[in-house]
Coordinates of C-alpha atoms in Angstrom, one line a residue:
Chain F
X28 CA 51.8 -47.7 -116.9
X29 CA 50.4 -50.9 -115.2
X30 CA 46.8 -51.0 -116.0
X31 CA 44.8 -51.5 -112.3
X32 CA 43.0 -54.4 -111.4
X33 CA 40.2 -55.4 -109.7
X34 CA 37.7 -58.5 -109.0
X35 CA 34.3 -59.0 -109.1
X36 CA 33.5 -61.3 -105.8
X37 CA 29.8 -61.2 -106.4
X38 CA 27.0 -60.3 -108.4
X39 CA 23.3 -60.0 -108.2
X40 CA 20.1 -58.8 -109.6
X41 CA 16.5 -58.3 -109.1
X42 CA 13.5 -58.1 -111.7
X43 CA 9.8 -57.5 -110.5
X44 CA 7.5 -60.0 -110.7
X45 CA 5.4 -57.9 -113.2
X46 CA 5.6 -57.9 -116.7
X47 CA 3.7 -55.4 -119.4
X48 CA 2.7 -56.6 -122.6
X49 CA 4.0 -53.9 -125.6
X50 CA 0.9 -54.5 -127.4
X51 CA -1.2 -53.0 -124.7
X52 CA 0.7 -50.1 -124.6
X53 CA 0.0 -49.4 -128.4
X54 CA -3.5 -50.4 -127.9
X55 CA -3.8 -47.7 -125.4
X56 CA -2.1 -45.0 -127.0
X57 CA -3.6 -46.0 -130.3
X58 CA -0.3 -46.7 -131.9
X59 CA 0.1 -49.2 -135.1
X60 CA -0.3 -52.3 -133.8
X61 CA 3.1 -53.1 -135.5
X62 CA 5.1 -50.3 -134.4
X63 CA 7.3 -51.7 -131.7
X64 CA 7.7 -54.5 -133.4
X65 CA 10.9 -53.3 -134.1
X66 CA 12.3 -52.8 -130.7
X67 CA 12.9 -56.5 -130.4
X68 CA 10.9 -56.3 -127.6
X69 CA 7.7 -58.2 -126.4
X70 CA 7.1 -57.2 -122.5
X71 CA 8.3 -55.1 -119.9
X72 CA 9.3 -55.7 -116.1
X73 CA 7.0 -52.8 -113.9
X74 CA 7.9 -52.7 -110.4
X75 CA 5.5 -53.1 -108.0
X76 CA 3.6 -50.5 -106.2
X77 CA 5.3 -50.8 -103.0
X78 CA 8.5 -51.0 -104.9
X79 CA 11.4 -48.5 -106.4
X80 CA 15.3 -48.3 -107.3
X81 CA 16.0 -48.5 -103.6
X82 CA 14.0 -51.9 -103.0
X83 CA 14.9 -53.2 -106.0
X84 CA 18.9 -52.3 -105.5
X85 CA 18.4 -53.7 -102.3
X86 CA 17.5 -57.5 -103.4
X87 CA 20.1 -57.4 -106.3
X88 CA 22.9 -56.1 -103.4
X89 CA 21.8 -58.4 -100.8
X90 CA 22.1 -61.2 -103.8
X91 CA 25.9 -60.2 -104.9
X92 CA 27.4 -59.8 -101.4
X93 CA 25.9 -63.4 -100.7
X94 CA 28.0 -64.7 -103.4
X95 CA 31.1 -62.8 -102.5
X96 CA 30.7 -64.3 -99.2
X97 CA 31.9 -61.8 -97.0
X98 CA 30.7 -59.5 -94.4
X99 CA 28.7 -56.6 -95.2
X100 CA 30.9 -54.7 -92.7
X101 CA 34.0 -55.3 -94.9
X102 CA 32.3 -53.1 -97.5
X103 CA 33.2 -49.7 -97.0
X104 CA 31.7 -47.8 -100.0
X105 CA 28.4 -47.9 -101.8
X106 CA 27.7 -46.3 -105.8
X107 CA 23.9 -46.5 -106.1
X108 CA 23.5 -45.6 -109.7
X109 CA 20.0 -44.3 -110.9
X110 CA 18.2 -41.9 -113.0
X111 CA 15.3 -42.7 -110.7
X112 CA 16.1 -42.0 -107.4
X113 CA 13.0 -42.1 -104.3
X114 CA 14.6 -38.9 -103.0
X115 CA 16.1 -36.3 -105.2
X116 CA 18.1 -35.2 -101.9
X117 CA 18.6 -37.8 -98.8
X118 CA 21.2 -41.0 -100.5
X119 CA 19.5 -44.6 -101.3
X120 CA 22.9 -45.7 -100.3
X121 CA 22.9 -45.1 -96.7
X122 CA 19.5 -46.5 -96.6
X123 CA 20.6 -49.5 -98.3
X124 CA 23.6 -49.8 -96.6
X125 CA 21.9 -49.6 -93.1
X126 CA 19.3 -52.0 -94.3
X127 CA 22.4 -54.6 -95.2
X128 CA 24.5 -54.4 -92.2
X129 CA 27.0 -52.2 -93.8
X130 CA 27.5 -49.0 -92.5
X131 CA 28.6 -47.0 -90.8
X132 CA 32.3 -46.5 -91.8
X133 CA 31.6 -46.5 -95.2
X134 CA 31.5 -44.2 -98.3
X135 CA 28.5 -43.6 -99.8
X136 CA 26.6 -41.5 -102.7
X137 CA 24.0 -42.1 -105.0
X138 CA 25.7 -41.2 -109.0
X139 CA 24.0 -40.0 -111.6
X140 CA 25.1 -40.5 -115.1
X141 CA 21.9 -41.4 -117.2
X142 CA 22.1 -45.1 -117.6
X143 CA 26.2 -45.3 -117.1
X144 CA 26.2 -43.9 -113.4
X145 CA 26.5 -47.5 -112.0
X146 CA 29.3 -48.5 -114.4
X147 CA 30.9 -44.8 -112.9
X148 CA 30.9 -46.8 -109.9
X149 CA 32.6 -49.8 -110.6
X150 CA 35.3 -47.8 -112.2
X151 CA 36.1 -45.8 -109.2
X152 CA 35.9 -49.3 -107.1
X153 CA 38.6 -50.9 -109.7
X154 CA 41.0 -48.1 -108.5
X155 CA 39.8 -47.7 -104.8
X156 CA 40.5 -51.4 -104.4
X157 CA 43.8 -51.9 -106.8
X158 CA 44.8 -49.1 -104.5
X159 CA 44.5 -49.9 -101.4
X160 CA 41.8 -47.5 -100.2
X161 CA 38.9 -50.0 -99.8
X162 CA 38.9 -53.6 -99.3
X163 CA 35.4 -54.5 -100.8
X164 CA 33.2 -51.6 -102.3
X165 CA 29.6 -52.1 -103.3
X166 CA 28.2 -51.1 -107.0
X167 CA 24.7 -51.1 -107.6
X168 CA 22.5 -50.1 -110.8
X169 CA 18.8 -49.7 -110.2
X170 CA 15.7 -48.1 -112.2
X171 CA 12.1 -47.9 -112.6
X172 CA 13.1 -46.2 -116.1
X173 CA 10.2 -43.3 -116.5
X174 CA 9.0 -41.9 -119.8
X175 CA 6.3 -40.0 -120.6
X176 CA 2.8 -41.9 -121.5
X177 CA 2.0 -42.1 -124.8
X178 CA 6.1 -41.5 -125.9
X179 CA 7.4 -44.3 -128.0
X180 CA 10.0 -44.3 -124.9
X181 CA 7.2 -45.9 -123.0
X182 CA 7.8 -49.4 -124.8
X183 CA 10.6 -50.2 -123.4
X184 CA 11.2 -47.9 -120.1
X185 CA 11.3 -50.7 -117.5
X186 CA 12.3 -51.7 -114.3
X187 CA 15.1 -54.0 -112.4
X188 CA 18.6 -54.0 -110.7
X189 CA 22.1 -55.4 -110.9
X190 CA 25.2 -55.1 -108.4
X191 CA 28.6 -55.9 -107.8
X192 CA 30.9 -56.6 -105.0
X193 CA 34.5 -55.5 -106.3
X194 CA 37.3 -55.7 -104.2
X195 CA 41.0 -57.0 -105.1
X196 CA 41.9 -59.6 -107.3
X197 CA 42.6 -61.9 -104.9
X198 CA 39.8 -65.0 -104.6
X199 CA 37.7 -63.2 -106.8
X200 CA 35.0 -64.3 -108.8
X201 CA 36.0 -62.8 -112.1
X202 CA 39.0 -60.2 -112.9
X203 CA 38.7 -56.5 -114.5
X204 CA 41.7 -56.7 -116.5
X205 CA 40.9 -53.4 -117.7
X206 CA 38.9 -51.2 -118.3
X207 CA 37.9 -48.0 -120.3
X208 CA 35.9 -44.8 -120.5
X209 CA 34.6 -42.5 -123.5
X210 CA 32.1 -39.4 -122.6
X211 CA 31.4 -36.5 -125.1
X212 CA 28.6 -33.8 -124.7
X213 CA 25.8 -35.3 -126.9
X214 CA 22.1 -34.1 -126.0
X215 CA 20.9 -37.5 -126.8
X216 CA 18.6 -37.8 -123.4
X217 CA 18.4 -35.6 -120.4
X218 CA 15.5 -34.7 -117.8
X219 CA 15.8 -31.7 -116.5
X220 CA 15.2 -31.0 -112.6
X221 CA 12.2 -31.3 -111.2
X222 CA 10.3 -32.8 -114.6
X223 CA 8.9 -36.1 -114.1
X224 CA 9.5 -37.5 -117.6
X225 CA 12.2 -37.6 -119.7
X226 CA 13.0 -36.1 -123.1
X227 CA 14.6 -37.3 -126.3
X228 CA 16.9 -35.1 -129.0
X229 CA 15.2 -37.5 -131.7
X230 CA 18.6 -37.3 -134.3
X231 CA 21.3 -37.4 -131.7
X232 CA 19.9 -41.7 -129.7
X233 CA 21.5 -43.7 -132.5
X234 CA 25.0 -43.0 -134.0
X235 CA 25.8 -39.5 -132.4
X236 CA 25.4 -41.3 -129.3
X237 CA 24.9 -45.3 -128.7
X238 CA 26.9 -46.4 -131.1
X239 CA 29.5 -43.5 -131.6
X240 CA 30.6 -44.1 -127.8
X241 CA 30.1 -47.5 -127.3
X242 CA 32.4 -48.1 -130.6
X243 CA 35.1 -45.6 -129.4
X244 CA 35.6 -47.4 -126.0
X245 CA 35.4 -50.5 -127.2
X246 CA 38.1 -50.2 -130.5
X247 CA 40.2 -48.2 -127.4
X248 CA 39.9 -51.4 -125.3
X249 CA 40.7 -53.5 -127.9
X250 CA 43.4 -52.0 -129.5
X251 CA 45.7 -51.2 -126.1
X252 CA 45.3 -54.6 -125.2
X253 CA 46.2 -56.1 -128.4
X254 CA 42.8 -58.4 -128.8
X255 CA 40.0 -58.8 -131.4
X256 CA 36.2 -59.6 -131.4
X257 CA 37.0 -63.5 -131.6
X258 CA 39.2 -63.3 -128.8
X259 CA 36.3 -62.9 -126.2
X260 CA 33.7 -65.4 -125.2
X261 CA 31.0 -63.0 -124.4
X262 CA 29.9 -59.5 -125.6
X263 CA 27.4 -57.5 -123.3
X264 CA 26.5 -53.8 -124.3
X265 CA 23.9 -51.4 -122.8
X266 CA 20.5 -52.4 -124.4
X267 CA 17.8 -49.7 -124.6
X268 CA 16.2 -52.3 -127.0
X269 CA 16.5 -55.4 -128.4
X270 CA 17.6 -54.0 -131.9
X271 CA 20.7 -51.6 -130.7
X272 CA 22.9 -53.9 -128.7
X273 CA 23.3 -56.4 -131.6
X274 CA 24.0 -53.7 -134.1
X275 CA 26.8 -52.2 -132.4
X276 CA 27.8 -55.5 -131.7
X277 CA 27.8 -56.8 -135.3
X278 CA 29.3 -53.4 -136.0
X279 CA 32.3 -54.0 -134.1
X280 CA 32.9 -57.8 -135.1
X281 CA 30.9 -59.5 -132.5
X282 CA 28.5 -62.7 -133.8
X283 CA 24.9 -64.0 -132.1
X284 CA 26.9 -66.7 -130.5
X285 CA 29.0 -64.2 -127.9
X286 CA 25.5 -61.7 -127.5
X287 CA 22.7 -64.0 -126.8
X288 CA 23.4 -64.8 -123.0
X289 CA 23.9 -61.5 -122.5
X290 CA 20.6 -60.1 -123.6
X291 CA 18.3 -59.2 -121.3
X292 CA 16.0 -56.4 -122.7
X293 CA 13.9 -58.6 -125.3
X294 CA 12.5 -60.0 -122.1
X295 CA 12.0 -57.4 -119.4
X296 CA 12.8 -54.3 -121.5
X297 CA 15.4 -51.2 -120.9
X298 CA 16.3 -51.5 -117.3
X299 CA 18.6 -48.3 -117.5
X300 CA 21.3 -48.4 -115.0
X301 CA 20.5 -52.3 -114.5
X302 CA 20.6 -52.5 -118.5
X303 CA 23.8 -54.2 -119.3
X304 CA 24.9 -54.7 -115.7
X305 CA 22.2 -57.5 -115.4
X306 CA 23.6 -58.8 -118.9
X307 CA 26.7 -59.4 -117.3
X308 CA 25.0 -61.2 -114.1
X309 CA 23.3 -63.5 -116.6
X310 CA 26.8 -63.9 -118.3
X311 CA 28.2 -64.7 -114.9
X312 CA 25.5 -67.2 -114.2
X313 CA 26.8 -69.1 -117.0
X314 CA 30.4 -68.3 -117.7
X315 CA 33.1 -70.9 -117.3
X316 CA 36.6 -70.5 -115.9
X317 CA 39.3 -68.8 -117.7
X318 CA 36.4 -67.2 -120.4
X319 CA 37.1 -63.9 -121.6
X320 CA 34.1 -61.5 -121.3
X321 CA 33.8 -57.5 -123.1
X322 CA 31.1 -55.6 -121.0
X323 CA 29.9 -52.4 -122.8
X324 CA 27.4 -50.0 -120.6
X325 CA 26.3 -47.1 -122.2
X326 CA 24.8 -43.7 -120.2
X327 CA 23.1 -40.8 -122.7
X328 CA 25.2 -37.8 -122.3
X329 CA 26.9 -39.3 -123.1
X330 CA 29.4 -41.7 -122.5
X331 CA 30.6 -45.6 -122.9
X332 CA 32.9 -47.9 -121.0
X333 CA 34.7 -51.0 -122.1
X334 CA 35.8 -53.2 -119.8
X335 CA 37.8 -56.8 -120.4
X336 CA 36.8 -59.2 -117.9
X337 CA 38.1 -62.8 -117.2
X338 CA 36.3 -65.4 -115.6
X339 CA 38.1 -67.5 -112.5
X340 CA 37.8 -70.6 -111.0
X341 CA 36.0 -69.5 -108.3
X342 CA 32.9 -68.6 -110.1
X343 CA 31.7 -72.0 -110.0
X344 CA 31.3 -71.6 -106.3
X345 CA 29.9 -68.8 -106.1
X346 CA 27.1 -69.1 -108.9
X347 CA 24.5 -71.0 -106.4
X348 CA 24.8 -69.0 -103.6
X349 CA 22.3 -66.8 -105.0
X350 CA 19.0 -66.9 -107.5
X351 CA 20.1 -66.2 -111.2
X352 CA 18.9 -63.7 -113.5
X353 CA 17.2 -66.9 -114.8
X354 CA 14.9 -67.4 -111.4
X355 CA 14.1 -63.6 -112.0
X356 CA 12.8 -63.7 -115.7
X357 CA 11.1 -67.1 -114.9
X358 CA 9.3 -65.7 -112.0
X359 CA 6.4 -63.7 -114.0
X360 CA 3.2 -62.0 -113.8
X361 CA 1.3 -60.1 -116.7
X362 CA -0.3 -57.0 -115.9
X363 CA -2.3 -54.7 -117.8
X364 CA -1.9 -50.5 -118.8
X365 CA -4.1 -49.5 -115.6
X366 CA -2.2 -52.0 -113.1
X367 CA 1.1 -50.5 -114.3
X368 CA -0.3 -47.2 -114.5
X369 CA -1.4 -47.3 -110.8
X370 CA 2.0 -49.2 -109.7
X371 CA 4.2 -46.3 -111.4
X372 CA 2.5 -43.3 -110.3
X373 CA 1.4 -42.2 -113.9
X374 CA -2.4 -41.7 -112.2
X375 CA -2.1 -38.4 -110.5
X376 CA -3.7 -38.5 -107.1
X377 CA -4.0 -35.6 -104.4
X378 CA -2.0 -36.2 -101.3
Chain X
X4 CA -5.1 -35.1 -95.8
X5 CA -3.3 -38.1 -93.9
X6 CA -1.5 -38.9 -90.6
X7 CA 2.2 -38.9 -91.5
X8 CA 4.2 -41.1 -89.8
X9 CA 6.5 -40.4 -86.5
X10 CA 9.8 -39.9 -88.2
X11 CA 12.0 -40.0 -84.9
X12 CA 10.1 -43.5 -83.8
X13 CA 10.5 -45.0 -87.5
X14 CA 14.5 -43.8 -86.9
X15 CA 14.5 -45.9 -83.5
X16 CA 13.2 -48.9 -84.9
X17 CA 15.2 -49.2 -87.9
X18 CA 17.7 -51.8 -86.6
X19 CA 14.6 -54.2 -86.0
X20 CA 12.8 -53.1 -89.3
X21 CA 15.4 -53.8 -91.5
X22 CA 17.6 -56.2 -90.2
X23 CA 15.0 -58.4 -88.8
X24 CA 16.2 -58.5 -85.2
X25 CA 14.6 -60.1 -82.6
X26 CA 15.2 -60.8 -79.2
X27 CA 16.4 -64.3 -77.1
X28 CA 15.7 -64.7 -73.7
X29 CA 19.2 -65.2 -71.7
X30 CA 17.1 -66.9 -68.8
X31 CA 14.3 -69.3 -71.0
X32 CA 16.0 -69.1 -74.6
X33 CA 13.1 -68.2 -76.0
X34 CA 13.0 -65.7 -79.1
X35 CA 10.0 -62.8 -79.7
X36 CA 9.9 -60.1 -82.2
X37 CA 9.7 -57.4 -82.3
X38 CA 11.5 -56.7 -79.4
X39 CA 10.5 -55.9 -76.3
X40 CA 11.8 -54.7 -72.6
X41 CA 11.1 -58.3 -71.1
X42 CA 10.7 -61.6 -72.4
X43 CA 6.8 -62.0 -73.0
X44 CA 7.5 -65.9 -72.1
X45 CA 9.4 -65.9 -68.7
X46 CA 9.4 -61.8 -67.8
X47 CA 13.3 -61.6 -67.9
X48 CA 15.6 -58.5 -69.2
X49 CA 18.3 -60.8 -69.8
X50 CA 17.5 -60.2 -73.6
X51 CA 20.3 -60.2 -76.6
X52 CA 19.3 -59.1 -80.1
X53 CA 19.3 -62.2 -82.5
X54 CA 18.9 -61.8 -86.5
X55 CA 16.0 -63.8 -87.3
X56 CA 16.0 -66.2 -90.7
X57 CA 14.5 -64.3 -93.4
X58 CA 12.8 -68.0 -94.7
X59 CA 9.5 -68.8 -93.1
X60 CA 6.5 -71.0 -93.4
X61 CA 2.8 -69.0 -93.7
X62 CA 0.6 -70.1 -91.4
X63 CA -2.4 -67.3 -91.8
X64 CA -2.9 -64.1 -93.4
X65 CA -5.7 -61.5 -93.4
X66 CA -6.7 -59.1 -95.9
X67 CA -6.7 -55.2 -95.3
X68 CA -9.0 -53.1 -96.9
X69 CA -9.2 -50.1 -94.8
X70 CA -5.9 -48.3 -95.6
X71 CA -3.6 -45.7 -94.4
X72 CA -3.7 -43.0 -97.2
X73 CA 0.3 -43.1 -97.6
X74 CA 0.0 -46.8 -98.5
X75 CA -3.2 -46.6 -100.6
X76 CA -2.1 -47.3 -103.6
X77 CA -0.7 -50.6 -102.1
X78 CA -4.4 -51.6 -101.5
X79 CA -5.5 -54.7 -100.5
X80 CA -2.7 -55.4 -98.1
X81 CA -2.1 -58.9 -97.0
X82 CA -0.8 -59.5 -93.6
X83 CA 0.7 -62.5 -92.4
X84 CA 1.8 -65.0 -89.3
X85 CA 4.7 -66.5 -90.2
X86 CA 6.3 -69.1 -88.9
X87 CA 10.1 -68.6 -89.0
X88 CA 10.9 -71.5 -86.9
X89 CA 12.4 -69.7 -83.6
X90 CA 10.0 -67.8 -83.6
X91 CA 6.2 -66.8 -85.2
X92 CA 5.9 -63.1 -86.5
X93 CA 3.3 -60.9 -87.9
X94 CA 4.3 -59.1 -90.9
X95 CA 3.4 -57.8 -94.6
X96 CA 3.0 -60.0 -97.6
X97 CA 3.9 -58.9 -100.7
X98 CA 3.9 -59.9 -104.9
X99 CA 0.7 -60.9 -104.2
X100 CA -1.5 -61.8 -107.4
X101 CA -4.1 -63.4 -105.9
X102 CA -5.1 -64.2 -102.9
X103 CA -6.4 -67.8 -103.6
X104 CA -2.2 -68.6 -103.6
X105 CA -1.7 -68.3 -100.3
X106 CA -2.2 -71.2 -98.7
X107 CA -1.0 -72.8 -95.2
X108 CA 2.2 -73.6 -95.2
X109 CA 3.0 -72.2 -98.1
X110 CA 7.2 -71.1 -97.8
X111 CA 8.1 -66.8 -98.0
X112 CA 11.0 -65.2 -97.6
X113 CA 11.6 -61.2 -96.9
X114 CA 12.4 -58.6 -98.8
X115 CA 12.9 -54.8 -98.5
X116 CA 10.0 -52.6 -99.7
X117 CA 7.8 -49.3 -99.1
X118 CA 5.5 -49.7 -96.3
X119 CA 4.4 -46.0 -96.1
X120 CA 4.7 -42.2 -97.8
X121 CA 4.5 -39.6 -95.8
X122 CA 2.6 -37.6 -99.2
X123 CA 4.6 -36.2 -101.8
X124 CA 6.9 -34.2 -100.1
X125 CA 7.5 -36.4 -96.8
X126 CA 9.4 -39.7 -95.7
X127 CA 9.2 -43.1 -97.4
X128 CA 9.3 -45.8 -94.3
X129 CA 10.9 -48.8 -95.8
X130 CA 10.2 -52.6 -94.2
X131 CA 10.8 -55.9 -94.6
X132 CA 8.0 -57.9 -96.1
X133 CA 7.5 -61.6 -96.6
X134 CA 7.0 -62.4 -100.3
X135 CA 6.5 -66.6 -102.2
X136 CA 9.8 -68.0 -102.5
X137 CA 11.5 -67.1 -105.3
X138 CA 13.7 -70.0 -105.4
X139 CA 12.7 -73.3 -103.9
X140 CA 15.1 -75.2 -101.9

């Protein structure tokens, strides 16, 4: 069976301009002052207090459809993938697809899949536009990442957003050669309904989840398409810290020189459904024609997808049409505990 | 306890909240935002809507203390006039650190963001604001 393709017109991404130093966060909650040291992390991107997944998709959206250079109009369906969404019923995806100029005949839902619902996305836009069905669809991953204070999750729960304009191959910016998906029922992470934080099943993060899927999609992806580790220019994988993604990269036969441009987190921290999406914005920002890129998301759950992406031509002329991952995680400003406390809600106020 | 906002008059305005739009005068060719029934220049309603550039130039801001109790949190609040070339608007500044950084002149460009909660349980009114160029051109 012919494998469906897709390409990637655009891409785009958005990181608040606020950033949280770890070591204030284990001053405050009188951890060792060594003890995320290990994380591979040094600061966090906090979204601003007028700010969530919506505002933040928003930016990274508006940034990937000006790079596709179409018209929003020619959209006609929107994934909004978040594990913090403003409204837990009434779709960020209408709002932001009002707020763009790309409704109204246009599918649109918000997905939910821990940190892999926005990668769902893409992968129902590969087939909606191989098929036929859509001409341009819109995938967006956005989070203000929550965990409870005082959890070692807090060091690295962060905030930003990536998205994607995929439509046919034609013209395209970058194709999805293929592309494949892995999900077991792991209780590595969940949040149940209506609780604000989330929780962890402490044994089940690392190798019954992150690295056991991500592996298995991967190795799937590599062995039906007859490639190896060295045959790729770039490998991205979901990053909940600095420490994991290289791991399972090394793991699989990947070296520094293929991971380092698409490292985000040891900057800005775990930006959740943004996490490796914005990886491969940065990659984008910076690929050349004709290189071979394996992307890697990863959503507790659990599940994994692999995908095999070649850059074209035309990504040359699309990469200054809008500001790079780059302009984002130049653009900083450090807060302290109570700012971020404030901007994130974790200060309970009567309404 | 706070005023929520008029969901139905937030709904009618969205087109010009999010998008931008203002309004050229068919008769003078001047533009205004937001829109209104007549051109405030010449009194005509000859008026098409126009999407306005999202760069602008600040010329003058004020700082809000007293604030609405769905946008505490957001507290100072920084309100602009912008010059956006066609036209000059008033509007909300945002990513503000400090407000020694705004100076005259000084180039912004909007952005979609929370203006308002209605409380816990009500609407979130989103807007465009004006934030410091992230990317000089």
């Amino acid at each position: 069976m012919a494998t469906p393709k897709a390409g990637i017109h655009g891409w785009g991404a958005y990181i608040p301009i606020y950033r949280l130093p770890l070591s204030d966060i284990a001053k405050i909650w009188g951890w060792h002052p060594d003890q995320y040291k290990g994380l591979a992390v040094e600061s966090k991107a906090i979204a601003g207090p007028d700010e969530d997944s919506l505002t933040m998709g928003y930016e990274a959206a508006y940034n990937a459809i000006k790079r596709s250079k179409i018209e929003p109009k020619k959209i006609s369906a929107i994934f909004f993938g978040t594990e913090s969404k403003p409204y837990a019923v009434k779709p960020s995806a209408t709002i932001i697809g009002e707020a763009l100029g790309i409704t109204p005949f246009t599918m649109a839902s918000d997905l939910e899949f821990a940190c892999r619902a926005a990668s769902e996305g893409m992968r129902s836009l590969i087939g909606m536009a191989a098929s036929g069905l859509i001409d341009y669809g819109l995938a967006i991953g956005s989070d203000t990442a929550q965990a409870n204070p005082g959890d070692v999750l807090e060091f690295t729960a962060a905030s930003g957003a990536a998205a994607f304009v995929i439509g046919r191959t034609s013209n395209a910016s970058a194709i999805i050669e293929d592309s494949v998906t892995f999900v077991t029922d792991t209780p590595d992470f969940w949040r149940r309904a209506s609780q604000p934080y989330p929780l962890h099943g402490e044994g089940f993060t690392g190798e019954p989840a992150y690295f056991y899927h991500i592996e298995n999609a991967v190795k799937a992806l590599l062995e039906r398409n007859g490639l190896k580790p060295s045959d790729f220019d770039y490998a991205i994988f979901h990053q909940p810290n600095g420490k994991f993604p290289v791991k399972v990269g090394q793991d699989l036969g990947f070296n520094m020189d293929q991971m380092k441009d698409g490292l985000v987190t040891p900057m800005i921290g775990n930006t959740y459904n943004a996490s490796a999406l914005m990886g491969l914005a940065r990659v984008l920002d910076k690929a050349k024609p004709g290189q071979k890129i394996l992307l890697a998301p990863f959503g507790s759950g659990a599940g994994s997808d692999a995908y095999l992406i070649t850059v074209t031509d035309e990504v040359e002329n699309r990469k200054p049409l809008a500001p790079t991952v780059e302009d984002y995680l130049n653009r900083k400003v450090l807060i302290d505990y109570a700012s971020y406390a404030k901007s994130r809600s974790i200060i309970h106020v009567i309404k | 306890m706070s005023m929520d906002l008029s969901i139905s008059r937030f709904w009618r305005k969205k087109e010009i909240i999010y998008k931008l739009n203002g309004a050229k005068c068919k008769s003078c060719g001047k533009v205004h935002y937001p829109p209104k029934n007549a051109c405030p220049y010449c009194g005509s309603r000859e008026l098409e809507l126009v999407e306005l550039p999202r760069r602008g130039k600040l010329i003058s801001y004020t700082t809000i203390y007293a604030i609405p109790e769905g946008a505490r949190h957001q507290s100072p609040i920084y309100y602009g006039l912008i010059d956006l070339g066609v036209t000059k608007i008033t509007a909300e500044l945002t990513d503000i650190v400090n407000a020694n950084s705004l100076k005259k002149d000084m180039e912004v460009e909007a952005t979609l963001r929370k203006t308002q909660e209605d409380r816990d349980a009500g609407l979130i009114y989103y807007v465009l604001k004006f934030r410091p160029v992230l990317v000089q051109k």
